[in-house]
PDB file of C-alpha atoms in Angstrom:
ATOM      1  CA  UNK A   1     -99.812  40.768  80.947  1.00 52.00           C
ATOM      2  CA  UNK A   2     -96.299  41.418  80.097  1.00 53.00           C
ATOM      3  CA  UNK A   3     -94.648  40.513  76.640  1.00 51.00           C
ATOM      4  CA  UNK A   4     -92.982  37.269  78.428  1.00 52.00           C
ATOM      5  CA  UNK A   5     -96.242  35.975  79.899  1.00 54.00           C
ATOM      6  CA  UNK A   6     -98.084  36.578  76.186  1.00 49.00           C
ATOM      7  CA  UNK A   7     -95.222  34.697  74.660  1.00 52.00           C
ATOM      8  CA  UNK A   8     -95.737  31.827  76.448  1.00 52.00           C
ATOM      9  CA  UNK A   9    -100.031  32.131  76.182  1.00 50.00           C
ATOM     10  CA  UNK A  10     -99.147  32.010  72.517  1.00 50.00           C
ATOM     11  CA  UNK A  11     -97.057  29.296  72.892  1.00 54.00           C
ATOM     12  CA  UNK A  12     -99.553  26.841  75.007  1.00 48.00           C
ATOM     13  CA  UNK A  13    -102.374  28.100  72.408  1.00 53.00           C
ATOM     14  CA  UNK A  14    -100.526  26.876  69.543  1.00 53.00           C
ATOM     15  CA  UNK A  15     -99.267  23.604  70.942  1.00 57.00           C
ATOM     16  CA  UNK A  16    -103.249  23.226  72.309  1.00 55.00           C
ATOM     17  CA  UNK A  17    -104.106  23.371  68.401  1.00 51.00           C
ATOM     18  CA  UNK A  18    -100.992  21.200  67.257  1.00 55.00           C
ATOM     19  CA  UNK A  19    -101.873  18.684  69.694  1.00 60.00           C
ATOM     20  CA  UNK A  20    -105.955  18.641  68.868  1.00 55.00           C
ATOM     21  CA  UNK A  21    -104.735  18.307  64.715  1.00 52.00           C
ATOM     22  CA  UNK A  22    -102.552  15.541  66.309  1.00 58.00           C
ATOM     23  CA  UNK A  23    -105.709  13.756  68.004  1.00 55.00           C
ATOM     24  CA  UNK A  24    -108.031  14.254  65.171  1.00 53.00           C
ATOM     25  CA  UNK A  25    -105.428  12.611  62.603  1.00 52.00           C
ATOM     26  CA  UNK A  26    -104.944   9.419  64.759  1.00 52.00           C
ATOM     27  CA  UNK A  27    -108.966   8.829  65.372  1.00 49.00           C
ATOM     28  CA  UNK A  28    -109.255   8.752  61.296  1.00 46.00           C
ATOM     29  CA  UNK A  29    -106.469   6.386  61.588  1.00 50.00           C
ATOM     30  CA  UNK A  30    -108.279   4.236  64.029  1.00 48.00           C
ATOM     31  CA  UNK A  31    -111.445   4.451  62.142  1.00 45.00           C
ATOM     32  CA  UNK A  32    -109.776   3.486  59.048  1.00 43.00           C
ATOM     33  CA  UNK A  33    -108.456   0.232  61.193  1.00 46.00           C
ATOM     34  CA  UNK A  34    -111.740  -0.468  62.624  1.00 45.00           C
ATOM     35  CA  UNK A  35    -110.141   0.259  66.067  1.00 46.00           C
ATOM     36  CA  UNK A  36    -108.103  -2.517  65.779  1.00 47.00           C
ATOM     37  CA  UNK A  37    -104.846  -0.789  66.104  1.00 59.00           C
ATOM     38  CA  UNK A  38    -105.005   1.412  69.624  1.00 81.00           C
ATOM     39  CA  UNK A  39    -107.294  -0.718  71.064  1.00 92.00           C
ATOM     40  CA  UNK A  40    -105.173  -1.356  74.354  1.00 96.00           C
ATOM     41  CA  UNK A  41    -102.562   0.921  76.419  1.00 98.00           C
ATOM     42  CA  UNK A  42     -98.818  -0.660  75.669  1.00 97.00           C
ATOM     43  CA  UNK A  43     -95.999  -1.586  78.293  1.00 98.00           C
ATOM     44  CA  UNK A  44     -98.278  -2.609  80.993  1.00 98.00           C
ATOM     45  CA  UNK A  45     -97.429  -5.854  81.732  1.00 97.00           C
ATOM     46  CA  UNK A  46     -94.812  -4.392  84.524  1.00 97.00           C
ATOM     47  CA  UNK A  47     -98.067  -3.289  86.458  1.00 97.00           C
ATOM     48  CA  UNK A  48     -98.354  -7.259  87.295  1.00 95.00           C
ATOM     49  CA  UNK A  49     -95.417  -7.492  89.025  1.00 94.00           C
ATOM     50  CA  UNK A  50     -97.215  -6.291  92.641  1.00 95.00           C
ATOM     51  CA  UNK A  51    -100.873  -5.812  93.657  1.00 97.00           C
ATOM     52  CA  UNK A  52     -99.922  -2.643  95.712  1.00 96.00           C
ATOM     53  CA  UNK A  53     -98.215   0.588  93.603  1.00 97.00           C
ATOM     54  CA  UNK A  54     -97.806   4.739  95.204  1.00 94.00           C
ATOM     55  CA  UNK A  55     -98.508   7.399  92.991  1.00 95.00           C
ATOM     56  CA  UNK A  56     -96.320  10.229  94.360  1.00 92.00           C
ATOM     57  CA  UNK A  57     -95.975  13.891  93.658  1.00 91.00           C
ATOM     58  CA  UNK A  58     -92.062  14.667  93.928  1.00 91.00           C
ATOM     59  CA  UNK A  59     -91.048  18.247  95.561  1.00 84.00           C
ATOM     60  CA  UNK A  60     -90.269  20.475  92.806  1.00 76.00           C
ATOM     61  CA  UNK A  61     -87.481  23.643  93.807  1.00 64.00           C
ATOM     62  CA  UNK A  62     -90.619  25.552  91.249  1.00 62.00           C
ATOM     63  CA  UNK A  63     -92.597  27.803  92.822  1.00 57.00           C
ATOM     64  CA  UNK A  64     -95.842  26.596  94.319  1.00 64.00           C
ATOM     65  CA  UNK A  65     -98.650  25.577  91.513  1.00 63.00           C
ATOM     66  CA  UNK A  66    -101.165  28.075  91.090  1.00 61.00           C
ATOM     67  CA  UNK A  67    -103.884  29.146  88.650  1.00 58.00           C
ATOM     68  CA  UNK A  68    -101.993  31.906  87.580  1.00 65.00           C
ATOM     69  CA  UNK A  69     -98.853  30.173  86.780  1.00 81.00           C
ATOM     70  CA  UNK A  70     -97.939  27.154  85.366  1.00 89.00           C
ATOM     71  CA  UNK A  71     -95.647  24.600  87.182  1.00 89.00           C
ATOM     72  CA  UNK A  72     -94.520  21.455  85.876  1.00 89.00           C
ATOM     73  CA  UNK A  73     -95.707  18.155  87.861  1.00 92.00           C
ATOM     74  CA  UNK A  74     -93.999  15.336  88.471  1.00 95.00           C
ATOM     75  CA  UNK A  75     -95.499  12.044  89.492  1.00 96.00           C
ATOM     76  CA  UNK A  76     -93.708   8.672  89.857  1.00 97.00           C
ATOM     77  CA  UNK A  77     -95.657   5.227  90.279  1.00 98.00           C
ATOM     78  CA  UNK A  78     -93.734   3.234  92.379  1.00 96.00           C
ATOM     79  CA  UNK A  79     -93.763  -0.445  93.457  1.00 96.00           C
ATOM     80  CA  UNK A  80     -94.709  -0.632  97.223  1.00 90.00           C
ATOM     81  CA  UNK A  81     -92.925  -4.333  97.708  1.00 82.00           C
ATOM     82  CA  UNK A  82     -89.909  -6.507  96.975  1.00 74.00           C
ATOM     83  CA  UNK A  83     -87.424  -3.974  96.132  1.00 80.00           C
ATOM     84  CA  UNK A  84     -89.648  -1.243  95.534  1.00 87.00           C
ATOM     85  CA  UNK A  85     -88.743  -0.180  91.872  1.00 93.00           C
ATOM     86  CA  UNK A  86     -90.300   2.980  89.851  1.00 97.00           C
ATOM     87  CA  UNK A  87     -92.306   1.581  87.208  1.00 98.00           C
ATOM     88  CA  UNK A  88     -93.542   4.577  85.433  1.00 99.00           C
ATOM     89  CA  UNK A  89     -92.436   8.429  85.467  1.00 98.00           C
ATOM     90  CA  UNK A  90     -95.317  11.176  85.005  1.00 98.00           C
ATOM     91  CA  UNK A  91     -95.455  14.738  84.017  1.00 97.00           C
ATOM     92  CA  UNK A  92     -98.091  17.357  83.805  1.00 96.00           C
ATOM     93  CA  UNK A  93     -97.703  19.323  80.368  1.00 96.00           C
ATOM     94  CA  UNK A  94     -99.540  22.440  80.027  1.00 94.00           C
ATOM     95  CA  UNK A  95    -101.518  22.531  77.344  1.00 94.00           C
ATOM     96  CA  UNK A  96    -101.963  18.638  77.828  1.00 95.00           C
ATOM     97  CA  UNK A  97    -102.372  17.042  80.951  1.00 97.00           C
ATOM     98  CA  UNK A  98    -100.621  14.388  82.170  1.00 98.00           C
ATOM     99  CA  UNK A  99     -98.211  12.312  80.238  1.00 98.00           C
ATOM    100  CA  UNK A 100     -97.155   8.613  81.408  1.00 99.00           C
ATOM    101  CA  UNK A 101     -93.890   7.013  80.477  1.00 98.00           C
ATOM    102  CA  UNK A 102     -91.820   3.778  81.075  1.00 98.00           C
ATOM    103  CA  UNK A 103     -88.527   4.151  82.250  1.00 98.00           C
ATOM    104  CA  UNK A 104     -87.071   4.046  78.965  1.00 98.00           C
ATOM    105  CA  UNK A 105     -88.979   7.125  77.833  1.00 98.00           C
ATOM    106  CA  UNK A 106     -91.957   5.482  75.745  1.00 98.00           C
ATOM    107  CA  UNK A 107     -95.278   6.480  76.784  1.00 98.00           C
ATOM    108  CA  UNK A 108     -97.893   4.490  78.148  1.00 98.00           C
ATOM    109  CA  UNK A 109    -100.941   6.777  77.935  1.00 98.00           C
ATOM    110  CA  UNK A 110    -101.954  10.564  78.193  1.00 98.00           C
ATOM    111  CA  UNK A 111    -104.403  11.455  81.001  1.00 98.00           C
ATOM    112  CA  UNK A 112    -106.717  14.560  80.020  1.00 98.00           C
ATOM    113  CA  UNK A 113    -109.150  16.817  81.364  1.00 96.00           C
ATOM    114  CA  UNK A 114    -112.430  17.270  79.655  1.00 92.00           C
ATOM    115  CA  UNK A 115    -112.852  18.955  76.239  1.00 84.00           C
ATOM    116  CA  UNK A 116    -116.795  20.489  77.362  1.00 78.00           C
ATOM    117  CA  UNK A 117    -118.922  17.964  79.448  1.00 73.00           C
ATOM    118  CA  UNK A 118    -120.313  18.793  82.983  1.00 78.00           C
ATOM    119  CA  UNK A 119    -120.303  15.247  84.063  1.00 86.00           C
ATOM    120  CA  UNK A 120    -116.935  14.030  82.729  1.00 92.00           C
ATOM    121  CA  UNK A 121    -113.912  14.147  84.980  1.00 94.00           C
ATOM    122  CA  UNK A 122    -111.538  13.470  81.951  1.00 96.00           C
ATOM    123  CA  UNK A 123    -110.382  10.456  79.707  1.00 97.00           C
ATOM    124  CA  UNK A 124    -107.303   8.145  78.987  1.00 98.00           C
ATOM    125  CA  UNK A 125    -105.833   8.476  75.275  1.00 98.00           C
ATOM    126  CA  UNK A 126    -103.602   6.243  73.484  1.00 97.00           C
ATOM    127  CA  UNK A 127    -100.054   7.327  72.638  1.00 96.00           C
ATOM    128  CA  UNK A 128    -101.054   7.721  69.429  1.00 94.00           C
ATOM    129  CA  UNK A 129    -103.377  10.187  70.304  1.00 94.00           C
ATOM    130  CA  UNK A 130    -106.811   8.436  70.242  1.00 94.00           C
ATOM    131  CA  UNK A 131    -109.068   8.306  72.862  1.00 95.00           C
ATOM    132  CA  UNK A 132    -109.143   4.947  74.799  1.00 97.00           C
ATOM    133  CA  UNK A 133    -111.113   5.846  77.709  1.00 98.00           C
ATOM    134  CA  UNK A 134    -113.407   8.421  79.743  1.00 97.00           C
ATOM    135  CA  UNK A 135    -114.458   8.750  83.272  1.00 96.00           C
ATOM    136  CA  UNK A 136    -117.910   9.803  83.197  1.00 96.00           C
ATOM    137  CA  UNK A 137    -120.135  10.789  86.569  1.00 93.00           C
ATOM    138  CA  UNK A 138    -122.955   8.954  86.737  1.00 92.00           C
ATOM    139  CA  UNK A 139    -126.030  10.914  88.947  1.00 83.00           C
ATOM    140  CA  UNK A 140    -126.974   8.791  91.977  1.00 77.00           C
ATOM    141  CA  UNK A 141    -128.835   9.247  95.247  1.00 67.00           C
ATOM    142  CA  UNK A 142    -126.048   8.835  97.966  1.00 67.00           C
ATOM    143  CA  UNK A 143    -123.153  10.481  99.662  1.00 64.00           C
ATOM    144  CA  UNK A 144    -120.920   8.219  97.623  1.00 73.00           C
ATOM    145  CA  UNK A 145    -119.834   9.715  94.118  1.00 86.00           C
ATOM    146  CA  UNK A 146    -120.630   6.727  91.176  1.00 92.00           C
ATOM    147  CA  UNK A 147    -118.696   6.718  87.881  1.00 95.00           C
ATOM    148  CA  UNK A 148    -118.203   4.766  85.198  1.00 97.00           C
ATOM    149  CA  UNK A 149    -115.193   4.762  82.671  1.00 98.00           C
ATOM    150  CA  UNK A 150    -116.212   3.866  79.303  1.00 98.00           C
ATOM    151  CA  UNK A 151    -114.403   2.153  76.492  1.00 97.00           C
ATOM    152  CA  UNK A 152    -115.323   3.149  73.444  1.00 93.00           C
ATOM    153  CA  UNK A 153    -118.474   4.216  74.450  1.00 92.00           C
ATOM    154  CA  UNK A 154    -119.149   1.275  76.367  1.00 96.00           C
ATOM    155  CA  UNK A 155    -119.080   0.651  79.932  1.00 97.00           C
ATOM    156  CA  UNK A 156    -115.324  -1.038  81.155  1.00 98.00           C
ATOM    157  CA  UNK A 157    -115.372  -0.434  84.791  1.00 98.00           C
ATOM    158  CA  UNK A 158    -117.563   0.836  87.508  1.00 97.00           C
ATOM    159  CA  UNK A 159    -115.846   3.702  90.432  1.00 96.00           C
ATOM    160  CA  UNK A 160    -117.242   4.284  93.600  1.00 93.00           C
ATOM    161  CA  UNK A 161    -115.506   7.743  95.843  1.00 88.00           C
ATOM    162  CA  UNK A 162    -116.245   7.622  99.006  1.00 78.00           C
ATOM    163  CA  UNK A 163    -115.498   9.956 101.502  1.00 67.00           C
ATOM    164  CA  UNK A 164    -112.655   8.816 104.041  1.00 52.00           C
ATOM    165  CA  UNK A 165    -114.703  10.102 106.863  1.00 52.00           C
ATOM    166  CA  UNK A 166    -117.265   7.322 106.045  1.00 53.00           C
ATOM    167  CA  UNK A 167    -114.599   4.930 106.004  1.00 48.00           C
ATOM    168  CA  UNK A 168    -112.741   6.098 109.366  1.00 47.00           C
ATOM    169  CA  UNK A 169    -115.293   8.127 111.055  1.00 50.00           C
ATOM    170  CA  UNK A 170    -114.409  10.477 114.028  1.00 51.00           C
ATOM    171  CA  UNK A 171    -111.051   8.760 113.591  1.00 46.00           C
ATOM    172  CA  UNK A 172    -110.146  10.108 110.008  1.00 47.00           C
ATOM    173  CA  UNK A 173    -110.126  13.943 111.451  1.00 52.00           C
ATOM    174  CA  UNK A 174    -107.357  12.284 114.319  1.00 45.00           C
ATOM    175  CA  UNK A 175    -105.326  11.237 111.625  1.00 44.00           C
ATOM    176  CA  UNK A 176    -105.273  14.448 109.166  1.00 48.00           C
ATOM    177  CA  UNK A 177    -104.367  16.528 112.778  1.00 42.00           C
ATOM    178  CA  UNK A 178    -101.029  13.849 113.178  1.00 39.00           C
ATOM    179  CA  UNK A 179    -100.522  14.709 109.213  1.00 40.00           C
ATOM    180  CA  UNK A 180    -100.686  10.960 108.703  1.00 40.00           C
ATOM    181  CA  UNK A 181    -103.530  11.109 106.010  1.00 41.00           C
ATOM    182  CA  UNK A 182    -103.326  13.207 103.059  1.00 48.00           C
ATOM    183  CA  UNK A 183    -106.513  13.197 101.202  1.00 53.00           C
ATOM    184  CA  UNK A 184    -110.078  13.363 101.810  1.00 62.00           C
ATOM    185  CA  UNK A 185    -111.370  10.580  99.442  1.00 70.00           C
ATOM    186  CA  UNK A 186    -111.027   7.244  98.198  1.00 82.00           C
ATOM    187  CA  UNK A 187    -112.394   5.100  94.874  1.00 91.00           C
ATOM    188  CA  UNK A 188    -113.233   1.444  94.523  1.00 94.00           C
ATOM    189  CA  UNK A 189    -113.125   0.028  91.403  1.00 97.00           C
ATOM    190  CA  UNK A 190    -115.848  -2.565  90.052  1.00 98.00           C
ATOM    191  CA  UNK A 191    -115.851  -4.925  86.976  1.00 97.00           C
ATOM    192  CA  UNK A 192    -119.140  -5.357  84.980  1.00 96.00           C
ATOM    193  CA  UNK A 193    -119.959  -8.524  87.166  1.00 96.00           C
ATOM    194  CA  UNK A 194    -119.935  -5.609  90.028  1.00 96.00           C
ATOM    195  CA  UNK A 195    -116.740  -7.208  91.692  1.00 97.00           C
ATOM    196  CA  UNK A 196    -114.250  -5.741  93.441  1.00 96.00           C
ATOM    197  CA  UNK A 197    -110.973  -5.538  91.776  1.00 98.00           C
ATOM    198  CA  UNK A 198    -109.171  -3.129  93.500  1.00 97.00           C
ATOM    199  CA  UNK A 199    -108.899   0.782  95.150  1.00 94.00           C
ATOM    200  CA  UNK A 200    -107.318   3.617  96.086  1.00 92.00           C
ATOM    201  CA  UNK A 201    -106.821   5.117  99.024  1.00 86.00           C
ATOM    202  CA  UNK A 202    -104.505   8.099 100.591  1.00 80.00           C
ATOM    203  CA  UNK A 203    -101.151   7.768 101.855  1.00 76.00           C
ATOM    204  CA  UNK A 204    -101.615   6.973 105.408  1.00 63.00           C
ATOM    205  CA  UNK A 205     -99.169   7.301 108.197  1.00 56.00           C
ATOM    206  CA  UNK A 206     -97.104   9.640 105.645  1.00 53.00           C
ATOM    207  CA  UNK A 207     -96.826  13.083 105.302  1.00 49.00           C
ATOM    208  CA  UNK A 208     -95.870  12.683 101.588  1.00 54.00           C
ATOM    209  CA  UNK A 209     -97.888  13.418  98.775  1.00 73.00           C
ATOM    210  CA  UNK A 210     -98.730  10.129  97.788  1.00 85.00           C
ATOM    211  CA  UNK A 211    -101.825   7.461  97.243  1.00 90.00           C
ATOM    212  CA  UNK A 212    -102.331   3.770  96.845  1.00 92.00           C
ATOM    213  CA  UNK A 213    -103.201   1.770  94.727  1.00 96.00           C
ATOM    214  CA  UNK A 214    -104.480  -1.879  95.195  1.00 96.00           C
ATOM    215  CA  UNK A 215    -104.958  -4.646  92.582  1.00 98.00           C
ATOM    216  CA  UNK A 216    -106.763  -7.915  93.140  1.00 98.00           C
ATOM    217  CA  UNK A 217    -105.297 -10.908  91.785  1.00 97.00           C
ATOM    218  CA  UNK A 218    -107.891 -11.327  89.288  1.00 95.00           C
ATOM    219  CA  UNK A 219    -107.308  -7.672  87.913  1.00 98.00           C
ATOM    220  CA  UNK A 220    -106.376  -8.100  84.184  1.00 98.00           C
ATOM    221  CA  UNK A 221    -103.094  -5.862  83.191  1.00 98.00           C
ATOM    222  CA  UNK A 222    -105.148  -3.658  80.916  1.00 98.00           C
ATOM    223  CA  UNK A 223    -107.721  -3.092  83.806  1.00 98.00           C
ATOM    224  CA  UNK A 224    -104.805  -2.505  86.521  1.00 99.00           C
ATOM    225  CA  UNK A 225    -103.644   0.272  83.902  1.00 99.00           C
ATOM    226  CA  UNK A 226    -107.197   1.614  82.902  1.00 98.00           C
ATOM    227  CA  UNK A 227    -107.663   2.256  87.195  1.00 98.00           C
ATOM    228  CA  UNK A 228    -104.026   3.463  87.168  1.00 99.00           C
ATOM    229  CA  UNK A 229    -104.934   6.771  84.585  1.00 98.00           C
ATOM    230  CA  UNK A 230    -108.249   6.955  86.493  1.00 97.00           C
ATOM    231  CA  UNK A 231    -106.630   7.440  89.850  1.00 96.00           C
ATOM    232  CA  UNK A 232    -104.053  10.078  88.392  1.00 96.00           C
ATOM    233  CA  UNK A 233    -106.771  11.914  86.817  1.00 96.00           C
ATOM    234  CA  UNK A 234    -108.625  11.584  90.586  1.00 92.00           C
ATOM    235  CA  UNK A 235    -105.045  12.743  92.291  1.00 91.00           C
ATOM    236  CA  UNK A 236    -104.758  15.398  89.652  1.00 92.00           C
ATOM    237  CA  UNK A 237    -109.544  16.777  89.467  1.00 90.00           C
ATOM    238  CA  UNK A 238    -109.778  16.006  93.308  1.00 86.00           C
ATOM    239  CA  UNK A 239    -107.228  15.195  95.683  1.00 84.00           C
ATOM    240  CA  UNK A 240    -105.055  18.222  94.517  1.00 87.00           C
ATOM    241  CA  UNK A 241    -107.368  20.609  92.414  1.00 88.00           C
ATOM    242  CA  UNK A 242    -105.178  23.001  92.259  1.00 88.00           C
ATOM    243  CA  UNK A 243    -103.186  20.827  89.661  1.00 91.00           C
ATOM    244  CA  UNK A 244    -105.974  20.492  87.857  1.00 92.00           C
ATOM    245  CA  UNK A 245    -107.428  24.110  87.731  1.00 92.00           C
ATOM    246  CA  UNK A 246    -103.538  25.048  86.704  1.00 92.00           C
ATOM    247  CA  UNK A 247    -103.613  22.743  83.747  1.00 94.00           C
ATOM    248  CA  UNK A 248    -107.203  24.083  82.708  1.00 93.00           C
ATOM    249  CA  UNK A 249    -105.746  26.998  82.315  1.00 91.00           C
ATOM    250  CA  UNK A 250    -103.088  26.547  79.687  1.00 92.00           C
ATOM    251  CA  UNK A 251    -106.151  25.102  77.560  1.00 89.00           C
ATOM    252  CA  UNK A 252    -107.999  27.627  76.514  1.00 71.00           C
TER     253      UNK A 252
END
């Protein structure tokens, strides 16, 4: 490793424990409030103004992600009627994970891997640096993947992966040879009452690097945005792992 290359190890370290110092000092905080204060994700009302959003990866002029480099990643969540505005702009920090903004630069939420657990994909934090949510696999007997995203240690919502091939069949493996599907999964997402209220699925009949997301009409704004950092930590764990194995990287 070259004196460049340790620099910037050094650099992701520190910001790692700056950030974790960060975390801790906003949980007292909420403790001290009796969780009243970060309670809910702000600026999410815009997430009612369509039932349908894409979450797409933009081309970078970078070099290609990889586990032995880091590469910034940029995401944009993006209306998919009427005029089809951006409503949020995304990043993937190293030493983070992913960071979630309005257009007017205030952030929304933080989407993180894991600290050590075997059966959590990652959680949801709170601008302020608390933790809001975690997506938690839950062990079942079936080819479907079950998780559940907890709220402060309670159950919130109920996800379901399911491979596309059990959605499409034979029919899925015509699509990905067109290039008109682009991943090899998709989630539903439950309430408690075990209703449907929404799910995401690839990009199809696109070759861009991009999934949807679907809202019922019932689906609260603070549920819509819950399932929206779930699906980016999805897009981020399993639809392109390679993001995700880059950003575990910068953590240690």
């Amino acid at each position: 490793m070259n004196t460049l290359e340790k620099g910037k190890c050094f650099k992701w370290q520190m910001s790692s424990v700056v950030d974790k110092v960060r975390r801790g000092v906003a949980k007292t905080i909420q403790a001290a409030s009796e969780g009243e204060a970060f309670d809910t994700l702000p600026d999410c009302d815009i997430l009612g103004i369509s039932n349908r959003f894409t979450i797409k990866i933009l081309p970078s002029d970078e070099l290609k992600p990889s586990a032995s480099r880091f590469t910034p990643v940029h995401l944009v969540v993006k209306a998919k009627k009427g005029n089809r505005q951006i409503v949020y702009n995304c990043e993937m920090i190293a030493a983070q994970g992913v960071v979630v903004k309005t257009l007017q630069g205030n952030t929304v939420m933080e989407i993180r891997l894991p600290d050590n657990s075997q059966n959590s994909m990652g959680k949801i934090l709170h601008p302020a640096g608390s933790t809001l949510y975690k997506v938690e696999q839950v062990k079942c007997q079936s080819f479907s993947q079950r998780y559940v995203i907890s709220k402060f240690g309670e159950p919130f919502l109920n996800v379901v992966n399911t491979p596309v091939t059990q959605i499409f069949g034979s029919f899925s493996s015509i699509l990905r040879y067109f290039y008109l599907i682009n991943a090899d999964q998709a989630l539903e997402f439950f309430n408690l009452s075990n209703e449907k209220i929404g799910f995401l699925r690839p990009s199809y009949f696109s070759t861009a690097k991009s999934l949807i997301i679907n809202y019922s009409d019932q689906t609260a704004v603070q549920e819509r945005a819950t399932m929206l950092g779930a699906s980016i930590l999805f897009l981020i764990v399993a639809v392109r792992p390679e993001y995700g194995i880059m950003l575990q990287n910068t953590l240690h």
